[in-house]
mmCIF file of C-alpha atoms in Angstrom:
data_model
loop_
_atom_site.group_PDB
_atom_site.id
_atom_site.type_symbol
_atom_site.label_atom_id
_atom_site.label_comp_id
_atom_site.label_asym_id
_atom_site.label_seq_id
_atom_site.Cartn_x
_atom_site.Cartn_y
_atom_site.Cartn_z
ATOM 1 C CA UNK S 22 15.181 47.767 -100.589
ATOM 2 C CA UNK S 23 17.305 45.283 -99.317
ATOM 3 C CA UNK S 24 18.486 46.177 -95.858
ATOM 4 C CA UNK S 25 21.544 45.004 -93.624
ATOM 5 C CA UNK S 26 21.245 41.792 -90.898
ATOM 6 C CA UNK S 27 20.798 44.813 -87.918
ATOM 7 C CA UNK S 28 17.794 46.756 -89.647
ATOM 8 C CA UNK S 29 16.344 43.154 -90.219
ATOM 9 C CA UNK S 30 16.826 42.016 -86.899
ATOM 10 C CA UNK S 31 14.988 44.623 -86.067
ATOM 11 C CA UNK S 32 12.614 45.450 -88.529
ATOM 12 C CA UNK S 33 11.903 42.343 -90.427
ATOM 13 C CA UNK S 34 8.337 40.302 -90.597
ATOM 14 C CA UNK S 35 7.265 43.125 -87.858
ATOM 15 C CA UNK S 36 4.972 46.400 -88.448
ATOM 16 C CA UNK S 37 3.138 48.291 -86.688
ATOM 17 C CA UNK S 38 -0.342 46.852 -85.593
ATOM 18 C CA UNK S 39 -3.115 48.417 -87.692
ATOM 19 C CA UNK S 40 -5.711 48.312 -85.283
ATOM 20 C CA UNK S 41 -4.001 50.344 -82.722
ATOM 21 C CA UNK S 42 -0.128 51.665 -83.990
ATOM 22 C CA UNK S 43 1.266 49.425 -81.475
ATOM 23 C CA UNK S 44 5.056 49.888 -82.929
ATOM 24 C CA UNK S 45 5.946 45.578 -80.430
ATOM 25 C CA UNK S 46 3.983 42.999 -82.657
ATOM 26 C CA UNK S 47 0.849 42.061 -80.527
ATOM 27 C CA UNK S 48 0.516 38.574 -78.409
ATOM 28 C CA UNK S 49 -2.312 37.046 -80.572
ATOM 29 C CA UNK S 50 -3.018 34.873 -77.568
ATOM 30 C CA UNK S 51 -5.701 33.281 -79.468
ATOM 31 C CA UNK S 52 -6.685 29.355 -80.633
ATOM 32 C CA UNK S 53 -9.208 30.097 -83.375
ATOM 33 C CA UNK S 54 -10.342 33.079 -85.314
ATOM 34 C CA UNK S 55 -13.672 34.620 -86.325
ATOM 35 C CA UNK S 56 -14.905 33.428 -90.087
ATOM 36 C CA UNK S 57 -17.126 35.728 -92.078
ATOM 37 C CA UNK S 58 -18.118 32.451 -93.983
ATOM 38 C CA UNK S 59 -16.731 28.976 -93.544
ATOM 39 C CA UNK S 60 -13.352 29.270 -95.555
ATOM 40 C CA UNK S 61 -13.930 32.493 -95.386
ATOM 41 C CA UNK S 62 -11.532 34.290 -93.447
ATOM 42 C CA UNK S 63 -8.211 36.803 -92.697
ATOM 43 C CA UNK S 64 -5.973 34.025 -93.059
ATOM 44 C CA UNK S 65 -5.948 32.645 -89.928
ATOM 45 C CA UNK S 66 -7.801 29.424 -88.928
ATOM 46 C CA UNK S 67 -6.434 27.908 -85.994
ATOM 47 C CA UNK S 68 -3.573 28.718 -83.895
ATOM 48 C CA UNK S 69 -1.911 25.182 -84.344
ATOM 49 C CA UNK S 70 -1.148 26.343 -87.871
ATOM 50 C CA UNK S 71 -1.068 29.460 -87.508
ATOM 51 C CA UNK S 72 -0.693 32.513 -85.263
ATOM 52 C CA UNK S 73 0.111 36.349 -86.274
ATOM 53 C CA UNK S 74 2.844 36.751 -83.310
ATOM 54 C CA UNK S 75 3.963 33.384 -84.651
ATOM 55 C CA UNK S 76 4.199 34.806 -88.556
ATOM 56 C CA UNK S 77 5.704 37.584 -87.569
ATOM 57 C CA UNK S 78 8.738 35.483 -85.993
ATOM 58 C CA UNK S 79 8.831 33.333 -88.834
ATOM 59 C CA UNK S 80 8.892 36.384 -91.751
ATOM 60 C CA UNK S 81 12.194 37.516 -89.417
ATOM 61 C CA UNK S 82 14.029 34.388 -89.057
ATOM 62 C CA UNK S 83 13.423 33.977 -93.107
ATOM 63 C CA UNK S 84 14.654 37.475 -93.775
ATOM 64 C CA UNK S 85 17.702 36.870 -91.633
ATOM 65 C CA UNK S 86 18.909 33.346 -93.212
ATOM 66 C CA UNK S 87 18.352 35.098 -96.585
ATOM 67 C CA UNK S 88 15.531 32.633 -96.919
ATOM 68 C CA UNK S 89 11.779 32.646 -98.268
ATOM 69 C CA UNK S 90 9.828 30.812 -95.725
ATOM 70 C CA UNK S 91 10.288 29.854 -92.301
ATOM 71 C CA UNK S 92 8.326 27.552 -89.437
ATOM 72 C CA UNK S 93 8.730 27.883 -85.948
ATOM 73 C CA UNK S 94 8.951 24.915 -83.696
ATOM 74 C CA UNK S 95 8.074 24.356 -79.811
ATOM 75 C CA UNK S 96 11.537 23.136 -79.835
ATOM 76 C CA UNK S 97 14.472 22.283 -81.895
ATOM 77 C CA UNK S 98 13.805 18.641 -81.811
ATOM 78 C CA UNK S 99 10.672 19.263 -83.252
ATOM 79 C CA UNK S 100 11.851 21.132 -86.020
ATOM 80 C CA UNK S 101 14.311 18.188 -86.933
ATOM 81 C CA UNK S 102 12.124 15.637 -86.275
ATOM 82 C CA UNK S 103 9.422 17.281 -88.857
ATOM 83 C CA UNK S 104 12.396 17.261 -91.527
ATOM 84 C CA UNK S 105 13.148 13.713 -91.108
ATOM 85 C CA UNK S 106 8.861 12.827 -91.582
ATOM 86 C CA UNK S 107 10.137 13.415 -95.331
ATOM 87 C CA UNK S 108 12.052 10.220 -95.104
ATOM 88 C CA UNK S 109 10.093 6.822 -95.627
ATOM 89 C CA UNK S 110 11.453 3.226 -94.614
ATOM 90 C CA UNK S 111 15.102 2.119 -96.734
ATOM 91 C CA UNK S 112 16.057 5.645 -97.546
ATOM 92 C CA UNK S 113 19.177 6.806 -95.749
ATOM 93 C CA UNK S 114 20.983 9.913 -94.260
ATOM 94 C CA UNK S 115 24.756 10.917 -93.886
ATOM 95 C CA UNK S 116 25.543 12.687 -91.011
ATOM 96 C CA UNK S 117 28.195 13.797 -88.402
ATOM 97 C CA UNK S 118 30.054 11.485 -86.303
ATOM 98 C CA UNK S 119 30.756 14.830 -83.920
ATOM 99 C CA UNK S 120 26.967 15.918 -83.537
ATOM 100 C CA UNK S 121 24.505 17.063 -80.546
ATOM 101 C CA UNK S 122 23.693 14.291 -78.352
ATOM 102 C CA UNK S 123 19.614 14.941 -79.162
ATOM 103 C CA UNK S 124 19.914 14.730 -82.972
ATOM 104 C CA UNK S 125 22.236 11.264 -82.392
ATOM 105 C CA UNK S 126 18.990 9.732 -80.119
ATOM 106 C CA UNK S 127 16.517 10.735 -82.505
ATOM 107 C CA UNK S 128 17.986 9.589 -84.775
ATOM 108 C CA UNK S 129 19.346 6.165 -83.651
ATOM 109 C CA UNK S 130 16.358 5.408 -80.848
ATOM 110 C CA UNK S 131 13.396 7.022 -82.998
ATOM 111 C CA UNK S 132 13.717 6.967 -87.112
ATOM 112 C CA UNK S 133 16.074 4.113 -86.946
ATOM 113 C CA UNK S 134 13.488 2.142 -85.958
ATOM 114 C CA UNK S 135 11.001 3.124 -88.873
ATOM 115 C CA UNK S 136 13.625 1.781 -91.362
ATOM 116 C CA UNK S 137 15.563 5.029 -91.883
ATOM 117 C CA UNK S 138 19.617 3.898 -92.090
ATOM 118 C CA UNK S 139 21.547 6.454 -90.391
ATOM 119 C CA UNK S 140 25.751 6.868 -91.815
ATOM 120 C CA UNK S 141 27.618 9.057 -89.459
ATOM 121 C CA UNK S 142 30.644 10.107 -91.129
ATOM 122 C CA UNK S 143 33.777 12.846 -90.529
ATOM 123 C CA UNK S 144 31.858 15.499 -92.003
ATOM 124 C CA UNK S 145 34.872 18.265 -92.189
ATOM 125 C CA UNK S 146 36.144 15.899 -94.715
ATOM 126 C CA UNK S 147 33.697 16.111 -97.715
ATOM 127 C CA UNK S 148 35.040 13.150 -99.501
ATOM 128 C CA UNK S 149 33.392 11.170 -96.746
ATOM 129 C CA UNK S 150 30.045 12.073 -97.294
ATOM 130 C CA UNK S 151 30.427 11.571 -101.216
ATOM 131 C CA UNK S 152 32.035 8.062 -100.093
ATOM 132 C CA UNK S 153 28.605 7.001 -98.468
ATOM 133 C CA UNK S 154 25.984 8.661 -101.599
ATOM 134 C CA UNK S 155 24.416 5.913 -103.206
ATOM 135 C CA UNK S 156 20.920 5.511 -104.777
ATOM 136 C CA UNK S 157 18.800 5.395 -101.257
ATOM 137 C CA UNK S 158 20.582 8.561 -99.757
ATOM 138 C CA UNK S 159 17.409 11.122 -99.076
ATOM 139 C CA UNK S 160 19.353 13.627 -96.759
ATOM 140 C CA UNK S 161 22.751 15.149 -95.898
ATOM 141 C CA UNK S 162 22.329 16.407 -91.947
ATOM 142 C CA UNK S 163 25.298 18.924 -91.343
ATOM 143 C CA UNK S 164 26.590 20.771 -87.778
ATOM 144 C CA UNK S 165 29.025 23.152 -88.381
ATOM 145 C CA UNK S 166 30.454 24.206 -86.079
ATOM 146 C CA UNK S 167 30.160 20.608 -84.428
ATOM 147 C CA UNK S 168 29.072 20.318 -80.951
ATOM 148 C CA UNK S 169 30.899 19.843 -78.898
ATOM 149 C CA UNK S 170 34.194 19.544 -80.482
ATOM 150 C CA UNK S 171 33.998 22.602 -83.299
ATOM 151 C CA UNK S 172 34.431 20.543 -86.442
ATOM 152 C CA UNK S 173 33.924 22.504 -89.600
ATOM 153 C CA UNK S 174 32.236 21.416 -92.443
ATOM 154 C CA UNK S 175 32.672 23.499 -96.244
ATOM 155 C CA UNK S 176 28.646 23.831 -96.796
ATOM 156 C CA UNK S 177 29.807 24.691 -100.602
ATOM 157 C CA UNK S 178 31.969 21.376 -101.285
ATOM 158 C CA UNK S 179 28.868 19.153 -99.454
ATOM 159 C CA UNK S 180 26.275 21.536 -101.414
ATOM 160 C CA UNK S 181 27.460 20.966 -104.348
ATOM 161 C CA UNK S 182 27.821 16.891 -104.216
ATOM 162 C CA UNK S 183 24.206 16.873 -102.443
ATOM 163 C CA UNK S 184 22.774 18.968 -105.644
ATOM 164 C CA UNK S 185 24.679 16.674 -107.955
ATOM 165 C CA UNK S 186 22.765 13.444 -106.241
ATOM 166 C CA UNK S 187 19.785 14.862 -105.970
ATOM 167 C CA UNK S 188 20.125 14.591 -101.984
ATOM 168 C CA UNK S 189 18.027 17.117 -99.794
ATOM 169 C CA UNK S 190 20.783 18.758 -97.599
ATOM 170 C CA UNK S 191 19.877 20.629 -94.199
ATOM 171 C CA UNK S 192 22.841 22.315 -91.910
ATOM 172 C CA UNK S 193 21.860 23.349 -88.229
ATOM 173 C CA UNK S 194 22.915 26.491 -88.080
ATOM 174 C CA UNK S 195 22.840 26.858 -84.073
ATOM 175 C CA UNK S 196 26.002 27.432 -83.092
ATOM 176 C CA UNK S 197 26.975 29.941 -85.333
ATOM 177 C CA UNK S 198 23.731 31.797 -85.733
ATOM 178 C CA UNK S 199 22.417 33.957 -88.571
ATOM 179 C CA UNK S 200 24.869 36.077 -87.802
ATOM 180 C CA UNK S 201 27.800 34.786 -88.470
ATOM 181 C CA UNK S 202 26.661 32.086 -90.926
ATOM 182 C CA UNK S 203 23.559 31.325 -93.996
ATOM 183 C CA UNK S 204 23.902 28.111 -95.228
ATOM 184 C CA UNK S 205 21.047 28.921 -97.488
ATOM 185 C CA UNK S 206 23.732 31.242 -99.173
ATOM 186 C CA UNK S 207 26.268 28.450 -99.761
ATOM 187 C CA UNK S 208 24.010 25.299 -101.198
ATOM 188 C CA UNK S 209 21.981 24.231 -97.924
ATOM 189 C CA UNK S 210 18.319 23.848 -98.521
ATOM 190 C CA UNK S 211 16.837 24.150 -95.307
ATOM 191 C CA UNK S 212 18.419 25.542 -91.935
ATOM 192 C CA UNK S 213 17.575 24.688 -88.904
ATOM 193 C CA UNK S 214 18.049 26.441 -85.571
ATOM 194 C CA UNK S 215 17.962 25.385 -82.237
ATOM 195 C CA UNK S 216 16.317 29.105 -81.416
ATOM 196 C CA UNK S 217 16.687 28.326 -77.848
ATOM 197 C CA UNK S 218 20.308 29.466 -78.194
ATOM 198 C CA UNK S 219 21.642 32.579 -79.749
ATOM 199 C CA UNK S 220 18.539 33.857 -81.566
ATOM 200 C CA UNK S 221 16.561 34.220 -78.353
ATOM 201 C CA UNK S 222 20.077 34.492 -76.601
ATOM 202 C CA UNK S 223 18.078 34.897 -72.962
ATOM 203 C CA UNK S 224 17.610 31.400 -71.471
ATOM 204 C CA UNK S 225 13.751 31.918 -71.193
ATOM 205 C CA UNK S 226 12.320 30.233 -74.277
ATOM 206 C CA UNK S 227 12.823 26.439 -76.105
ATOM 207 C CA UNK S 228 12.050 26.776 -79.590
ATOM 208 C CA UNK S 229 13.547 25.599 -83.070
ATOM 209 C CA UNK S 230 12.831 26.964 -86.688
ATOM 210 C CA UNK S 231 13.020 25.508 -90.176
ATOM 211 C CA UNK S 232 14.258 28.093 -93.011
ATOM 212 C CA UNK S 233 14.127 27.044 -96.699
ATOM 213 C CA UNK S 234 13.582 28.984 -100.494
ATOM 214 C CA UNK S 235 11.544 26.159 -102.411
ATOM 215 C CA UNK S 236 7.714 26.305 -101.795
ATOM 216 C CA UNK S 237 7.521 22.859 -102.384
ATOM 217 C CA UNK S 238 9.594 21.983 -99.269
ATOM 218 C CA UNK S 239 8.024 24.215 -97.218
ATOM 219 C CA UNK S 240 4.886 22.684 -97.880
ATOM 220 C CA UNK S 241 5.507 19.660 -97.566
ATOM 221 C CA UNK S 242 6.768 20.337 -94.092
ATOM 222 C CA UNK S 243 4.329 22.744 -93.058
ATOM 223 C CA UNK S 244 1.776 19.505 -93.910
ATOM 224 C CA UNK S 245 3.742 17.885 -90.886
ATOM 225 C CA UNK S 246 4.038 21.100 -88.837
ATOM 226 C CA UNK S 247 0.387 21.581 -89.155
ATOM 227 C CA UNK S 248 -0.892 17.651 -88.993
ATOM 228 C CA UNK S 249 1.537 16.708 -85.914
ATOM 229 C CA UNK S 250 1.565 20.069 -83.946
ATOM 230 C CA UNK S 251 4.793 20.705 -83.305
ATOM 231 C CA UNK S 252 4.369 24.368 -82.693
ATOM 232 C CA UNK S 253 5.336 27.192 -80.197
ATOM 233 C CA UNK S 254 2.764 29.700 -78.152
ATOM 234 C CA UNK S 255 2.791 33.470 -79.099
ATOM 235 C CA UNK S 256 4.239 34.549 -75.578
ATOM 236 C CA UNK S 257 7.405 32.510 -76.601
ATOM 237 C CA UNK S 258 7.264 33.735 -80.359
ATOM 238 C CA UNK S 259 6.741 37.189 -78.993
ATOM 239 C CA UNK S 260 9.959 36.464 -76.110
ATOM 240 C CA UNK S 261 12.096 35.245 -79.033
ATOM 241 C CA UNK S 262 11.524 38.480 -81.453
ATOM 242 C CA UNK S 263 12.342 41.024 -78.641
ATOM 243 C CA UNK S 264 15.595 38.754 -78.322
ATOM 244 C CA UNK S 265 16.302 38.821 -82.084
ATOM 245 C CA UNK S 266 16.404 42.554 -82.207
ATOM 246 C CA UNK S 267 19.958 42.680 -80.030
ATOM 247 C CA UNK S 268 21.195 39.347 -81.866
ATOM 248 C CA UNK S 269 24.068 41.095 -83.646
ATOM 249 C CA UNK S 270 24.854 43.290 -80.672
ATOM 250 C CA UNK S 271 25.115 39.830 -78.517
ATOM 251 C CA UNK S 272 27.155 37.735 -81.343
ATOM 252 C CA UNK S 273 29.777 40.530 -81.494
ATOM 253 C CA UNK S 274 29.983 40.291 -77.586
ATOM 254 C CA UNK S 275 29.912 36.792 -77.597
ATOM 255 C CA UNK S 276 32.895 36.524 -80.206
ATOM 256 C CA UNK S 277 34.695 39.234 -78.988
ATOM 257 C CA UNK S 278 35.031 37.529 -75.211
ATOM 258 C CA UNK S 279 34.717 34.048 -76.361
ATOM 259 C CA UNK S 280 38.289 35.457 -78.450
ATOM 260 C CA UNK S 281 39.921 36.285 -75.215
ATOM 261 C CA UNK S 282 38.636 33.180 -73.479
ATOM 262 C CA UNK S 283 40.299 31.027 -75.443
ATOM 263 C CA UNK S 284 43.314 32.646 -76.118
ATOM 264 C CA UNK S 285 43.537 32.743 -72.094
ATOM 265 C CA UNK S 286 42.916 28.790 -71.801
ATOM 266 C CA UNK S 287 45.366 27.850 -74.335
ATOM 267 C CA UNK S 288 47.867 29.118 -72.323
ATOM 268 C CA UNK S 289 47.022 27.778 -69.167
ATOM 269 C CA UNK S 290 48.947 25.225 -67.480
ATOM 270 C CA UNK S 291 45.944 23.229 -66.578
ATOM 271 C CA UNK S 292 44.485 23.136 -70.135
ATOM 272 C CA UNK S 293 45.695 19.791 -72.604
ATOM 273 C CA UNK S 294 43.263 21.061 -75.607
ATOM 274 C CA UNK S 295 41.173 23.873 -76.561
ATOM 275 C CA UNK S 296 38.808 23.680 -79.360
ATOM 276 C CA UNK S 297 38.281 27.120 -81.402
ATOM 277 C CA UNK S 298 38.158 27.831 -84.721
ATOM 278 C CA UNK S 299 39.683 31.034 -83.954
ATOM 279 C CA UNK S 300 43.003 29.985 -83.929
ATOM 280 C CA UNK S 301 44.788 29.343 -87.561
ATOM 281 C CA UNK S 302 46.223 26.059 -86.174
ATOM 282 C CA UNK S 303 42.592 24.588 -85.911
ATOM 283 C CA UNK S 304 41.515 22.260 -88.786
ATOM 284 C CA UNK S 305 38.925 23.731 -90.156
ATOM 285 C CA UNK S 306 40.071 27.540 -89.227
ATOM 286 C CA UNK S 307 40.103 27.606 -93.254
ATOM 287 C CA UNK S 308 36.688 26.671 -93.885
ATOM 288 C CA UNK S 309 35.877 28.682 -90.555
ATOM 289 C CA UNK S 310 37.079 31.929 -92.583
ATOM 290 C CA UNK S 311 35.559 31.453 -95.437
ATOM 291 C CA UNK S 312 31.800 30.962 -94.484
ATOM 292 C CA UNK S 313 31.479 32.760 -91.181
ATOM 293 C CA UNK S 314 31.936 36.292 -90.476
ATOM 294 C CA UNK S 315 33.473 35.395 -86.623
ATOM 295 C CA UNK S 316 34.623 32.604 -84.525
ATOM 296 C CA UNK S 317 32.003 32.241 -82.159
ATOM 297 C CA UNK S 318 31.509 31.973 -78.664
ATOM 298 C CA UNK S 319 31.613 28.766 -78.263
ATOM 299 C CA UNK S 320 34.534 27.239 -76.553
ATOM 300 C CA UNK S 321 35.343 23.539 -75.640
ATOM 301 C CA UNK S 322 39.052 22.934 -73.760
ATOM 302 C CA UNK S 323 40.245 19.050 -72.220
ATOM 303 C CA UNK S 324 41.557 19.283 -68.772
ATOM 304 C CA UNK S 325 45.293 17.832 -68.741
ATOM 305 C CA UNK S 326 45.237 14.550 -66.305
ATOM 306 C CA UNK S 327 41.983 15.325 -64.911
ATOM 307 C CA UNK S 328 40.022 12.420 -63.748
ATOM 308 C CA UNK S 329 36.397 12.730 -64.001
ATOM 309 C CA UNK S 330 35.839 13.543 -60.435
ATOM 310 C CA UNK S 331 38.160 15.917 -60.651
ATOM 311 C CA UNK S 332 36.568 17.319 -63.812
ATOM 312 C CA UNK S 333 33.137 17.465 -62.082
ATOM 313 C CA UNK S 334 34.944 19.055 -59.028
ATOM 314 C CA UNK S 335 36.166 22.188 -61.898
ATOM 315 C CA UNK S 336 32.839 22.319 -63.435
ATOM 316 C CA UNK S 337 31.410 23.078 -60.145
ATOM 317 C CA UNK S 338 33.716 25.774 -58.627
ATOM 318 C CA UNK S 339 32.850 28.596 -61.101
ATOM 319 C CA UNK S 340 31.048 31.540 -59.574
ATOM 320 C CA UNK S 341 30.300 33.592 -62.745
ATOM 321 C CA UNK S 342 29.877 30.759 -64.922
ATOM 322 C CA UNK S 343 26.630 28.506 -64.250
ATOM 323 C CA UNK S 344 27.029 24.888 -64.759
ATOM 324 C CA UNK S 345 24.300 24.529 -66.864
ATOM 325 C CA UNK S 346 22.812 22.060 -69.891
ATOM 326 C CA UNK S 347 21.865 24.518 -72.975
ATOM 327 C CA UNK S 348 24.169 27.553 -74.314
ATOM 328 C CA UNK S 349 23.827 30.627 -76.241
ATOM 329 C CA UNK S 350 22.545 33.006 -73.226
ATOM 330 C CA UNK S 351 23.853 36.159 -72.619
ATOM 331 C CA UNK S 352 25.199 34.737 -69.291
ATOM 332 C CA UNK S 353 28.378 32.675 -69.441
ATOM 333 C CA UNK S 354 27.786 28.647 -69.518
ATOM 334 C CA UNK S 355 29.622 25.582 -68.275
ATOM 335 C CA UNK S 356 28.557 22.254 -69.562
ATOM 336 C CA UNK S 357 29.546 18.846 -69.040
ATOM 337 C CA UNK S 358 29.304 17.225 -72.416
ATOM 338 C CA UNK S 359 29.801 13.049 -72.016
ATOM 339 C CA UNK S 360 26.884 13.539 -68.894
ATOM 340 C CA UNK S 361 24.760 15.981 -69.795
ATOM 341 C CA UNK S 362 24.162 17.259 -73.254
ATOM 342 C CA UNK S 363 25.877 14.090 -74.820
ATOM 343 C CA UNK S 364 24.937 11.113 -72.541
ATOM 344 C CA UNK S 365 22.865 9.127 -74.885
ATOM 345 C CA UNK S 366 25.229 8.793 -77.074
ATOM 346 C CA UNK S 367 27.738 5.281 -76.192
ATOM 347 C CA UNK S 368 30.818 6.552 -74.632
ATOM 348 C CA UNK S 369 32.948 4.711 -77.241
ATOM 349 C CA UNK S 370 31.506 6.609 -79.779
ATOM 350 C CA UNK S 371 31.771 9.870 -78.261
ATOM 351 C CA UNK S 372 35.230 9.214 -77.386
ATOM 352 C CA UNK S 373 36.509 8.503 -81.266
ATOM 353 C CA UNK S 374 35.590 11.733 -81.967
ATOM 354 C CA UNK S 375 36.932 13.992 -78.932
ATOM 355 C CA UNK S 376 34.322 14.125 -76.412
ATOM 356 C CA UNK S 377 36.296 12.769 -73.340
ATOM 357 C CA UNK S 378 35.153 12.674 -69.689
ATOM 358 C CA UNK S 379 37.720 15.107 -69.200
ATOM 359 C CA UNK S 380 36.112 17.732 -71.988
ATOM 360 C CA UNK S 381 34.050 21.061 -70.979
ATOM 361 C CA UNK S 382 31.904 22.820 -72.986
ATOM 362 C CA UNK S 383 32.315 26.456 -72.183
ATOM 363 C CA UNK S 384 29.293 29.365 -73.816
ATOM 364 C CA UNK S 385 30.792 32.720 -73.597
ATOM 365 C CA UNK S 386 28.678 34.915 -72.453
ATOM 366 C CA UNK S 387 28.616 39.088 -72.829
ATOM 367 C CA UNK S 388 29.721 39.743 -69.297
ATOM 368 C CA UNK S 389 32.773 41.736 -68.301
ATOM 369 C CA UNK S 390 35.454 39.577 -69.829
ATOM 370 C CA UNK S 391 37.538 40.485 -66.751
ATOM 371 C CA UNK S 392 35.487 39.138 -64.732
ATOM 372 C CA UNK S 393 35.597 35.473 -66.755
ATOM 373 C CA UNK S 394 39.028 35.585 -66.876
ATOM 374 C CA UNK S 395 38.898 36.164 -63.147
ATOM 375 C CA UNK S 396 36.338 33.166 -62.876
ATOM 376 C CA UNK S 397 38.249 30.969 -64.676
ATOM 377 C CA UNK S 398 41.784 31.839 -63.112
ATOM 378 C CA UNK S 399 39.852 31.128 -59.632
ATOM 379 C CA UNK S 400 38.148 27.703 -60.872
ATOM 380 C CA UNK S 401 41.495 25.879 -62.640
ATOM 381 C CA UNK S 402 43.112 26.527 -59.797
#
């Protein structure tokens, strides 16, 4: 039986313990595992590989991007980093020029270094990722929506000219969540999640996750998983599925107020943008529509002739909203993109695409939305 993404959320990868009935998967707080013979065993070996808590997780996230197998990462760096170990020295990778300032400094101050040629291209426009295929491309990387600046890209239109290369193509999926997005669905092969964020949606665990169908891919990166030991403890795998089971509870919340949040700044007199692909007028509102069940909560305005103390002066007046790197938490976030979250990346090229001193990255949280109107009314004053 195929059930809906709440019943998974709750249900999926998770049964009841068969030693005792315990209905909450165990904490397998365990390193090694008893062999009746050498090889001979339940299918556990080592906890670096793998962990029962830590299958559990990973049969959940798979179930919820409509996917086959999953890994979960001590982090979401870790989780790209192991996808880009399938690269080797003169292959190359298209990605966005609008992209989290981590994935840009791994990927310009670590693989570029090993011979990997990075292209970081407009990736709402699809043309401009077909523009830059040629015969060493090995992988189309994809945020949508962008960070910080919302950018869409159509997963289908870049699925379809990655399958027609022969290109491996992997979307992170973070910002919108399972929820409200499977790029699996639309021509991705592998997702990956920053689970930090909405899936454990409680600021109390760093973790990423690979999701994929082929077997082939997912052992070929579980040989990298496994060899280089990327991998997360079962109190945090444990953490992130008692998170998962409220994710669709929290995304509605988080849509719902992150709606009325920026409805409220675009009318506001101290407000020059606000990015949200809520709002028809937004470029890729289109796009937004057709793969995503919601908007998001995710929220990103430009102060109007703010300097950058003044900007830093905003960030720090808000009382329900906690200047704060990371986002996705069920409390209400303010970030500071160009000198926090994006500061590795050179300031020219996080200007050309929109990320201005003057920008703030705002995570909508599932307070009162009163109450962050109220917070907001108070700080742009």
């Amino acid at each position: 039986m195929e059930y809906k993404f709440a019943t998974k959320a709750i249900h999926a990868g998770q049964k009841s313990d068969p030693t005792t009935g315990a209905v909450m998967t165990p904490i397998y707080q365990t390193s090694t595992y008893q062999q009746a013979a050498p090889g001979d065993h339940k299918g556990y070996e080592y906890s670096r590989g793998t962990n029962p808590t830590r299958k559990a997780l990973e049969d959940c996230l798979a179930a919820l991007e409509n996917g086959k197998h999953a890994l979960a990462f001590a982090s979401g760096m870790a989780a790209t980093e192991t996808v880009l170990k399938l690269l080797r020295p003169g292959d190359e990778v298209i990605t966005g020029d609008d992209l989290y300032g981590g994935s840009y400094r791994i990927f310009t101050k670590v693989f570029a270094h090993y011979g990997i040629k990075f292209h970081f291209v407009n990736t709402s426009e699809p043309a401009a990722v077909q523009e830059k295929i040629n015969t060493n491309t090995r992988l189309i990387w994809v945020e949508t929506p962008t960070n910080p600046t919302l950018k869409l890209a159509d997963i289908e239109a870049i699925g379809r000219i990655a399958k027609t290369a022969g290109v491996l193509f992997a979307v992170d999926n973070t910002f919108a969540s399972p929820y409200l997005q499977n790029p699996l669905d639309l021509g991705a092969d592998v997702v990956m999640h920053s689970v930090t964020k909405y899936i454990g949606g409680h600021s109390d665990v760093v973790m990423g996750a690979l999701v994929m169908n082929d077997k082939t891919l997912y052992d070929n990166l579980f040989f990298y998983y496994n060899a280089c030991g990327g991998t997360p403890g079962p109190q945090d795998a444990f953490l992130v599925l008692r998170g998962i089971k409220t994710l669709h509870l929290r995304m509605k919340a988080h849509c719902e107020n992150g709606r009325q949040v920026a409805e409220f700044l675009r009318k506001h007199p101290r407000i020059e943008q606000v990015y949200w692909p809520g709002f028809e007028d937004h470029p890729g509102h289109a796009v937004a529509k057709k793969q995503m069940r919601d908007f998001g909560g995710m929220v990103s305005v430009v102060l109007k002739d703010a300097s950058l103390a003044e900007t830093f002066r905003i960030a720090g007046s808000f009382k329900v909203f906690t200047l704060a790197e990371s986002l996705g938490g069920v409390e209400s976030l303010i970030n500071h993109p160009a000198t926090m979250t994006h500061g590795s990346i050179p300031k020219e090229a996080r200007e050309r695409v929109g990320v201005v001193d003057s920008l703030i990255r705002i995570s909508v949280g599932v307070e009162d939305i009163a109450d962050l109107l109220a917070d907001l009314e108070q700080a742009l004053a």
